[in-house]
PDB file of C-alpha atoms in Angstrom:
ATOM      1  CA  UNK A   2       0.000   0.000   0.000  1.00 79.00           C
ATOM      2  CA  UNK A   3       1.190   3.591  -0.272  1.00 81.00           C
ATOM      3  CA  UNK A   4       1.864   5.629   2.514  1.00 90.00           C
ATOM      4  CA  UNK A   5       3.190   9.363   2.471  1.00 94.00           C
ATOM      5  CA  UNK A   6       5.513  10.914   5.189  1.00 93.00           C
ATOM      6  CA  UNK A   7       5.974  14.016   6.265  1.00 94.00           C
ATOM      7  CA  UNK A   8       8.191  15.304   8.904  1.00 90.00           C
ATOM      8  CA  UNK A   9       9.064  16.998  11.238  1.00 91.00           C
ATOM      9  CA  UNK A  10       5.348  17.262  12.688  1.00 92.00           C
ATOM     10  CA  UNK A  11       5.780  20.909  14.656  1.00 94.00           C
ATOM     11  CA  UNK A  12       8.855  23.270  13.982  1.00 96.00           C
ATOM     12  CA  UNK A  13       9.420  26.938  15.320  1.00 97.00           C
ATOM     13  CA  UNK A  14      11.888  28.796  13.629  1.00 97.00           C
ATOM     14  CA  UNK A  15      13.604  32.455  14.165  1.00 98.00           C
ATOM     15  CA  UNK A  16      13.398  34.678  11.392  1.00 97.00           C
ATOM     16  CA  UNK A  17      15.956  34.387   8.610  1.00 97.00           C
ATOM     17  CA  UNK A  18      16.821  30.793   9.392  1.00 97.00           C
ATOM     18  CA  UNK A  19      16.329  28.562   7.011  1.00 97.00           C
ATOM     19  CA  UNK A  20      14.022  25.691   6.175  1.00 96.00           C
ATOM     20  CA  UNK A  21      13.858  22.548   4.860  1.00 96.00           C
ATOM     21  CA  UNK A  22      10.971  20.090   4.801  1.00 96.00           C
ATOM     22  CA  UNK A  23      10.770  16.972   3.733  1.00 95.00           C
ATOM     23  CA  UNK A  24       8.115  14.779   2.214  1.00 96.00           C
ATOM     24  CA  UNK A  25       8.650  10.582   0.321  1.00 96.00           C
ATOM     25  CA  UNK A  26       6.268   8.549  -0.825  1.00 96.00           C
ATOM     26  CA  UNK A  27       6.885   4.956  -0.446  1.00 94.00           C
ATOM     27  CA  UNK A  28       4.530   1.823  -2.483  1.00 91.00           C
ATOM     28  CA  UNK A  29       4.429   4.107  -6.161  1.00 89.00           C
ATOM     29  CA  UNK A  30       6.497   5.203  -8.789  1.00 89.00           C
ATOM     30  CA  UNK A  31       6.280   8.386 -10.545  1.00 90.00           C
ATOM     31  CA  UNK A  32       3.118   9.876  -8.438  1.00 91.00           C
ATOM     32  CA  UNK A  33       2.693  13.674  -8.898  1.00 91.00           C
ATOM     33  CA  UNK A  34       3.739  15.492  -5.678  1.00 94.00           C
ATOM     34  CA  UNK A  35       2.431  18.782  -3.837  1.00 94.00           C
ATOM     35  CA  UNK A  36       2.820  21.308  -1.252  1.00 96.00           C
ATOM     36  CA  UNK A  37       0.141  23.485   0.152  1.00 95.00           C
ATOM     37  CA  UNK A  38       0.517  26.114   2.601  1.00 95.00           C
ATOM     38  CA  UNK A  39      -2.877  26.892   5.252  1.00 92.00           C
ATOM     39  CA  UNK A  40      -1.774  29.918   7.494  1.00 87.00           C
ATOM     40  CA  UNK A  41      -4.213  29.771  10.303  1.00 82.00           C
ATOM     41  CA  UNK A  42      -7.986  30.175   9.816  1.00 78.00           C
ATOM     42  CA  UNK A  43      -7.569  29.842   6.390  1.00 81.00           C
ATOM     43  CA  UNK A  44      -7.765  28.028   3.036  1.00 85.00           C
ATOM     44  CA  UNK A  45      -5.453  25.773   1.486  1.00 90.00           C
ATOM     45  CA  UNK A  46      -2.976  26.920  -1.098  1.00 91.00           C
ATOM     46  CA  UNK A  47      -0.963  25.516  -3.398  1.00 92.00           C
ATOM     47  CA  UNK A  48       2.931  26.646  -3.489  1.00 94.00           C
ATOM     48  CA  UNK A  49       4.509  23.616  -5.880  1.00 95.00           C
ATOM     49  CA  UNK A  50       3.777  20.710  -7.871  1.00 92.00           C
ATOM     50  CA  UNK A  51       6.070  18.113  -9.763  1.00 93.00           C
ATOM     51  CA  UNK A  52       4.892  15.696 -12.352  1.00 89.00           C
ATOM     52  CA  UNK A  53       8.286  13.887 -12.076  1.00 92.00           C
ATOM     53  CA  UNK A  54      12.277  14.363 -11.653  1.00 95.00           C
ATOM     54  CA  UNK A  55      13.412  17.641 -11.370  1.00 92.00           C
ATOM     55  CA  UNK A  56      10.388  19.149 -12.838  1.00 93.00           C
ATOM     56  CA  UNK A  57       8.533  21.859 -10.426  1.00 94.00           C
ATOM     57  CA  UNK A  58       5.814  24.144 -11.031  1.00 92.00           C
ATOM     58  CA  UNK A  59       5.553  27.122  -8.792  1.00 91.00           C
ATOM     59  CA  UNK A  60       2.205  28.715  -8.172  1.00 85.00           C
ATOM     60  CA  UNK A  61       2.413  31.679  -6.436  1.00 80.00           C
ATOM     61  CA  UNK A  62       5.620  33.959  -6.136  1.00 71.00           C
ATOM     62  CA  UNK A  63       7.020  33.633  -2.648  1.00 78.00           C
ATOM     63  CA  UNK A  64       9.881  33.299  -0.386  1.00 88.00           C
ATOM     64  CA  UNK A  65      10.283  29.345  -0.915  1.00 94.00           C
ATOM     65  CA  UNK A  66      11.488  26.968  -3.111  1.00 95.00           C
ATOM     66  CA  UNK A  67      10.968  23.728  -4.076  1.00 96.00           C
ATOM     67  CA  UNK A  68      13.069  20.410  -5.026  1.00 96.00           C
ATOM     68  CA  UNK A  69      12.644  16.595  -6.389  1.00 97.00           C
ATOM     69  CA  UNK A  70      15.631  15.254  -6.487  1.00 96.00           C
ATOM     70  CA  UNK A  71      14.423  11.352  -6.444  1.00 95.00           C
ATOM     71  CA  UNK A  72      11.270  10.436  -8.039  1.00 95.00           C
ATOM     72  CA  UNK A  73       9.378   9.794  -4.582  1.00 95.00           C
ATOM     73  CA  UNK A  74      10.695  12.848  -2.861  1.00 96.00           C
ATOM     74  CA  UNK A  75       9.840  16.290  -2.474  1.00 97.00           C
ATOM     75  CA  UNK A  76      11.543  19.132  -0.691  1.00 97.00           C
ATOM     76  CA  UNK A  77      10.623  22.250   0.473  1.00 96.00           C
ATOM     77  CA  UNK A  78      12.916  25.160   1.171  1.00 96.00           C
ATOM     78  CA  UNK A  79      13.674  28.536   2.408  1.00 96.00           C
ATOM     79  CA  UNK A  80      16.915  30.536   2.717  1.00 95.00           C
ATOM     80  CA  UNK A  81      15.557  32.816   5.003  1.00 96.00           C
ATOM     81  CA  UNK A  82      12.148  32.195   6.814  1.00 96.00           C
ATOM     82  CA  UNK A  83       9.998  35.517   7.089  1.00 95.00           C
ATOM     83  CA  UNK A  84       7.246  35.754   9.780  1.00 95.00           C
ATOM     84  CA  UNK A  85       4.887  35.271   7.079  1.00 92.00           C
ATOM     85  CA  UNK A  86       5.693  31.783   6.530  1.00 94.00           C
ATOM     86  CA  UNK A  87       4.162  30.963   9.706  1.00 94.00           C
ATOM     87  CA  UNK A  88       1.365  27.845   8.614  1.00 95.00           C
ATOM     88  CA  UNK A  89       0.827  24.343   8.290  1.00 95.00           C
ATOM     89  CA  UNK A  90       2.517  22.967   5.440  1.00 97.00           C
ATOM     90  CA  UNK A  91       1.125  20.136   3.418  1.00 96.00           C
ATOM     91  CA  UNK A  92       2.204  17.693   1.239  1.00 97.00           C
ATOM     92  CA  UNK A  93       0.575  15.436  -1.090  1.00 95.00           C
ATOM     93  CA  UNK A  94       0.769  12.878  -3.842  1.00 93.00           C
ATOM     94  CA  UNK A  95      -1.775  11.432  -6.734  1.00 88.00           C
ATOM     95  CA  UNK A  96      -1.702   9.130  -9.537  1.00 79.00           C
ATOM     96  CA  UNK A  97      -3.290  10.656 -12.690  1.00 67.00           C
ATOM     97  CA  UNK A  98      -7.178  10.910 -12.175  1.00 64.00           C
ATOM     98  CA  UNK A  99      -6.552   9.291  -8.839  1.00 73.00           C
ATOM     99  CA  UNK A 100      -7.470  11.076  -5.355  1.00 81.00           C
ATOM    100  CA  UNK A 101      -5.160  13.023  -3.602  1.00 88.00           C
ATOM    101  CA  UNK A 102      -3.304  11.368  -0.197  1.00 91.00           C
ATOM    102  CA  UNK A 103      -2.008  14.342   2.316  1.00 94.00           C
ATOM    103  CA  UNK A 104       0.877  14.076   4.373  1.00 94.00           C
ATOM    104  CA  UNK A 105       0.025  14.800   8.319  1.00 93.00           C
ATOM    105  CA  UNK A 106       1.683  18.309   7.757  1.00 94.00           C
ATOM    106  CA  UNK A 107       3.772  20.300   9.254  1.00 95.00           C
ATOM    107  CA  UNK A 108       3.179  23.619  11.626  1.00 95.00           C
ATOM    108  CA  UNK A 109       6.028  25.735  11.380  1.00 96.00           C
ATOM    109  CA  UNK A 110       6.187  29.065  13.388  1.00 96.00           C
ATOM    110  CA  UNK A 111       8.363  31.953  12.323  1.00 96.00           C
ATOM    111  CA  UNK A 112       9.329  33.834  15.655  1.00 97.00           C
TER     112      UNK A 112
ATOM    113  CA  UNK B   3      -9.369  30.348  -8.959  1.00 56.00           C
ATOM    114  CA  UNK B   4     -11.608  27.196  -7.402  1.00 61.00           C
ATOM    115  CA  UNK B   5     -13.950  26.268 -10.088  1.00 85.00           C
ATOM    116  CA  UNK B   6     -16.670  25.205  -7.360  1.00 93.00           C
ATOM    117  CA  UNK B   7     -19.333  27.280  -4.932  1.00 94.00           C
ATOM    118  CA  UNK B   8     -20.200  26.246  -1.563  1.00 96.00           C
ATOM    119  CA  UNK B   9     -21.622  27.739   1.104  1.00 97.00           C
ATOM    120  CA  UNK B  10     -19.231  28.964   4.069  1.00 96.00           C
ATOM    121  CA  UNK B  11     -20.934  27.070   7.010  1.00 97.00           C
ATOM    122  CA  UNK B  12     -23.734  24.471   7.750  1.00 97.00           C
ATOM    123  CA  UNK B  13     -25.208  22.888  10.641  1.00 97.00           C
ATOM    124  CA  UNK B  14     -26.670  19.630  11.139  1.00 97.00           C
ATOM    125  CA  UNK B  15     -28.301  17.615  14.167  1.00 97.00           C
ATOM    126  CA  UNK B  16     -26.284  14.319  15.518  1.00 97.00           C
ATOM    127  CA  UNK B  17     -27.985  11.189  13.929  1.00 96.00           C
ATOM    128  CA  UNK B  18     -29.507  13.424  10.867  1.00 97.00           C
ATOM    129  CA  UNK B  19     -28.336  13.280   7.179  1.00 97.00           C
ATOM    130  CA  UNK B  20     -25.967  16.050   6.528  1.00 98.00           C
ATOM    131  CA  UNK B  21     -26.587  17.427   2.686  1.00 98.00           C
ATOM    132  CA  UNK B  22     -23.578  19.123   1.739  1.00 98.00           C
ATOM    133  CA  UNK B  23     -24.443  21.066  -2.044  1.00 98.00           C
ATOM    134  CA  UNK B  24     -21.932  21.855  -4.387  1.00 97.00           C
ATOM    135  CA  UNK B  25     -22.101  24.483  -7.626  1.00 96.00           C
ATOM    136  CA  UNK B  26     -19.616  23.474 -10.521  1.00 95.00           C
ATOM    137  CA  UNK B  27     -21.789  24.939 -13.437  1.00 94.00           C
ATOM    138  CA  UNK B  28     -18.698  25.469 -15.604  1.00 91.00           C
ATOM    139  CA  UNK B  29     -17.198  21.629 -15.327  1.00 92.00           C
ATOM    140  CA  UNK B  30     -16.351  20.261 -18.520  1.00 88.00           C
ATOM    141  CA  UNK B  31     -16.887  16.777 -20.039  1.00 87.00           C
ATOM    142  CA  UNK B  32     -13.475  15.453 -18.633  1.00 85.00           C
ATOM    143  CA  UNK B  33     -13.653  16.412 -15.230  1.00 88.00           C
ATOM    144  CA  UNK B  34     -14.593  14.501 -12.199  1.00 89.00           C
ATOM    145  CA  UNK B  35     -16.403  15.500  -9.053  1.00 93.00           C
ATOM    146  CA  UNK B  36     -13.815  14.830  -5.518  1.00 92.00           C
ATOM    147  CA  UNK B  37     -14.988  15.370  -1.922  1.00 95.00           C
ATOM    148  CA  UNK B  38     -12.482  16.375   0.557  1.00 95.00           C
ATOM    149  CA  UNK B  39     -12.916  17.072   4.321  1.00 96.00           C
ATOM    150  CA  UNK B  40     -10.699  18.449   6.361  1.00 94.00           C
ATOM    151  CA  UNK B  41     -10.599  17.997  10.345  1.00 93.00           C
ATOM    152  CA  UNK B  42      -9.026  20.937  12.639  1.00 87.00           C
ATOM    153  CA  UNK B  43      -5.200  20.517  12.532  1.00 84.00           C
ATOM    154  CA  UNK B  44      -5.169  17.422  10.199  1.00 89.00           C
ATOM    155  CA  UNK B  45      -4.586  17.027   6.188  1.00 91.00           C
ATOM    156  CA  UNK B  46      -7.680  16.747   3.891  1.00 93.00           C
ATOM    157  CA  UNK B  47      -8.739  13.159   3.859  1.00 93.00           C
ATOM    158  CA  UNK B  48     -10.158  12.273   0.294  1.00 92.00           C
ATOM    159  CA  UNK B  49     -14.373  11.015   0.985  1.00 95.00           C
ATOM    160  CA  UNK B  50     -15.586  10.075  -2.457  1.00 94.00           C
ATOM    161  CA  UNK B  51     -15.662  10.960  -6.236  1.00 91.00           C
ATOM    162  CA  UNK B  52     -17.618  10.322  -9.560  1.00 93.00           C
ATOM    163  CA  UNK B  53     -18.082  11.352 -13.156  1.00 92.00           C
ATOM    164  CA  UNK B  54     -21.902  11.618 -13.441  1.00 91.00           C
ATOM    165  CA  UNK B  55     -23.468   8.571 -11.808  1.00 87.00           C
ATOM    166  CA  UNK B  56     -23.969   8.704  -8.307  1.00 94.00           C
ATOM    167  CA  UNK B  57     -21.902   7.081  -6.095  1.00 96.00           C
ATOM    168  CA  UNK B  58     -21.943   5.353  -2.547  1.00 97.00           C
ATOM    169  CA  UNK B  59     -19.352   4.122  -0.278  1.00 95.00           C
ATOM    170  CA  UNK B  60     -18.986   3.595   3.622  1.00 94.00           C
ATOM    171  CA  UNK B  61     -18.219   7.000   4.027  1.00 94.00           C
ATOM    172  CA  UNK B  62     -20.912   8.666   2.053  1.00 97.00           C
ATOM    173  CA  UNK B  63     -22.951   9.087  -1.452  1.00 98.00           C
ATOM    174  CA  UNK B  64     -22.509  11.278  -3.864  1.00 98.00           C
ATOM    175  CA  UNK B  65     -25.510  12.235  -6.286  1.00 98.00           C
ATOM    176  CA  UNK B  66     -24.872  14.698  -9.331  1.00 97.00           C
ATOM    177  CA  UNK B  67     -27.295  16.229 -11.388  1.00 96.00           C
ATOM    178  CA  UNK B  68     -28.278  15.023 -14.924  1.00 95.00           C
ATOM    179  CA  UNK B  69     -26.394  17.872 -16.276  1.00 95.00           C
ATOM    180  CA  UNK B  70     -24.017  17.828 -14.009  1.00 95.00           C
ATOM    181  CA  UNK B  71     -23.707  21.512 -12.782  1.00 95.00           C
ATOM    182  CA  UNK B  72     -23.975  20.769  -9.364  1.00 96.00           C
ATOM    183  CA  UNK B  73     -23.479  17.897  -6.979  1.00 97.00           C
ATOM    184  CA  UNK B  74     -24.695  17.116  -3.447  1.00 98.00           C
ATOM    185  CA  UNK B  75     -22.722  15.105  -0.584  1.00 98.00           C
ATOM    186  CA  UNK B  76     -24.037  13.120   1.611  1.00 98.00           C
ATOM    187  CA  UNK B  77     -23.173  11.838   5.150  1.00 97.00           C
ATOM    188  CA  UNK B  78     -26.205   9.318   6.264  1.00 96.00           C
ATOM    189  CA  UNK B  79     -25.945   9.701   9.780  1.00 94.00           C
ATOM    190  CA  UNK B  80     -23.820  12.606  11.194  1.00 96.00           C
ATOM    191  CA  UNK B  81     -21.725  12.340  13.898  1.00 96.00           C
ATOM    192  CA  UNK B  82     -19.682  14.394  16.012  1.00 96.00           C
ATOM    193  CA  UNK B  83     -16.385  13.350  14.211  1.00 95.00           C
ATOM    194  CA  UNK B  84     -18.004  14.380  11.451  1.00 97.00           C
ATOM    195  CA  UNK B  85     -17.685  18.026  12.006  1.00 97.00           C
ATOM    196  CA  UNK B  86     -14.850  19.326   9.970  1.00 97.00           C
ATOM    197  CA  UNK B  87     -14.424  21.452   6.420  1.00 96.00           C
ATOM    198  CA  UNK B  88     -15.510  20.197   3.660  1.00 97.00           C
ATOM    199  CA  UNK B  89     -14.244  20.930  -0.269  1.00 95.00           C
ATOM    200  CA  UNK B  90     -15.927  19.911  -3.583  1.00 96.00           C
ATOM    201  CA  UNK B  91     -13.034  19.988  -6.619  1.00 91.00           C
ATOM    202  CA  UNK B  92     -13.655  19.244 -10.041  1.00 90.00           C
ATOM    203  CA  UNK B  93     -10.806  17.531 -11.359  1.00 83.00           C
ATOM    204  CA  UNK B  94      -9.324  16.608 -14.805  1.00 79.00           C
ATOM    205  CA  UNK B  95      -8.196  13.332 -16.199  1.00 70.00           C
ATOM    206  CA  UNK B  96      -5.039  14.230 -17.297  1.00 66.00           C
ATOM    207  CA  UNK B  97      -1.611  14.305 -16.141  1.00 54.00           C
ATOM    208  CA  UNK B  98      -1.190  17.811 -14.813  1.00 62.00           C
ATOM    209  CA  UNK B  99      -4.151  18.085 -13.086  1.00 68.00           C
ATOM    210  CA  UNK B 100      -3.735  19.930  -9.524  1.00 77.00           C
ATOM    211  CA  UNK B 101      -6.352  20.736  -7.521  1.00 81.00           C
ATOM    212  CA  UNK B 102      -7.403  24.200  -6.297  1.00 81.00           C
ATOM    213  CA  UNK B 103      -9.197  23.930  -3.153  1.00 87.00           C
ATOM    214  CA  UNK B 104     -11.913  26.362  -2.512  1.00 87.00           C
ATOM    215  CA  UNK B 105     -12.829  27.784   1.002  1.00 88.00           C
ATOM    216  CA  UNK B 106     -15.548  24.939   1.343  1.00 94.00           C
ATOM    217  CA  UNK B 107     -18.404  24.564   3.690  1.00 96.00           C
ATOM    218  CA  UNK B 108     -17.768  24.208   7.473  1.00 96.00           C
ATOM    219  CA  UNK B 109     -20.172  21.696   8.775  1.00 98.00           C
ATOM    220  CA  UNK B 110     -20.929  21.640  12.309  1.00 97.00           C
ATOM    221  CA  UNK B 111     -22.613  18.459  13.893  1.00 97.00           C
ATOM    222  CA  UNK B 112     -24.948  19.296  16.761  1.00 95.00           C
ATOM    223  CA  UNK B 113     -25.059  16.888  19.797  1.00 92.00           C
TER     224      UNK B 113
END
């Protein structure tokens, strides 16, 4: 069966640090991947999506960045956190016209 | 931009159907009908899809119109851990098909 992970679970950060997240997919090959941002009380949004190796598609300008350097991983990054990257970070995989499966996310705090 | 309309909240008595409508008038021959809900603090957990036949499984039924501009979701007999947001996405079969969550309809189950 397939099963997404997602860690770490909670993470506080200072401002300007940086940030990396990471999110693997194990029992597929070649799923598309995602990240999705919620800041608090509100909707999901998507930041990135990959359709394979090395290929990313960024939706909304912003202060991160996104990697896939194997086909079942995907990374998400920051060089220097602002406060405004405070939110619960998702990630997510599919198989084409399949549902989506969501990581348990991550809450990072920018302090 | 979401391609679905739902309304912000609804509540529903413990034990009673909850009938959760859904407004896709623009969805196109190729696209599918997903269900998401989303409990406080947790990733969206996928409920149920279909094309245009209805659809039933132990979580709950889905019944689309003939002409398939809008779709209703059902949960049989609410319950408590039923409470949570809830998204309707119309989806394409195709290989670059993210998903653009609306704001969705925050049901509330009433003991």
């Amino acid at each position: 069966s397939q099963t997404i992970h997602q860690w770490p679970a909670t993470l506080v950060q200072p401002v300007g640090s940086p940030l990396s997240l990471e999110c693997t997919v194990e029992g597929t090959s070649n799923p598309n991947l995602y990240w999705y941002r919620q800041a608090a009380g509100r909707g999901l949004q998507l930041l990135f999506y990959s359709v394979g190796i090395g290929q990313i598609s960024s939706e909304v300008p912003q202060n991160l960045s996104a990697s896939r350097p194997q086909d079942r991983q995907f990374i998400l990054s920051s060089k220097k956190l602002l406060l405004s990257d405070s939110g619960f970070y998702l990630c997510a995989w599919s198989r084409p016209g399949g549902g989506y499966t969501f990581g348990s996310g991550t809450r990072l705090t920018v302090v | 931009d979401a391609k679905t309309t739902q309304p912000p909240s609804m509540d529903c008595a413990e034990g009673r159907a909850a009938n959760l409508p859904c407004n896709h008038s623009t969805i196109s021959g190729n696209e599918y009908v997903y269900w998401y809900r989303q409990i406080h603090s947790q990733g969206p957990q996928y409920i149920i899809h279909g094309l245009k036949n209805n659809e039933t499984n132990e979580m709950a039924s889905l019944i689309i119109t003939e002409d398939r501009k809008s779709s209703t979701l059902i949960l049989p007999h609410a319950t408590l851990r039923d409470t949570a947001v809830y998204y309707c996405i119309v989806r394409p079969m195709n290989r670059d098909d993210k998903i653009i969550f609306g704001k969705g309809t925050r049901l509330h189950i009433l003991p």
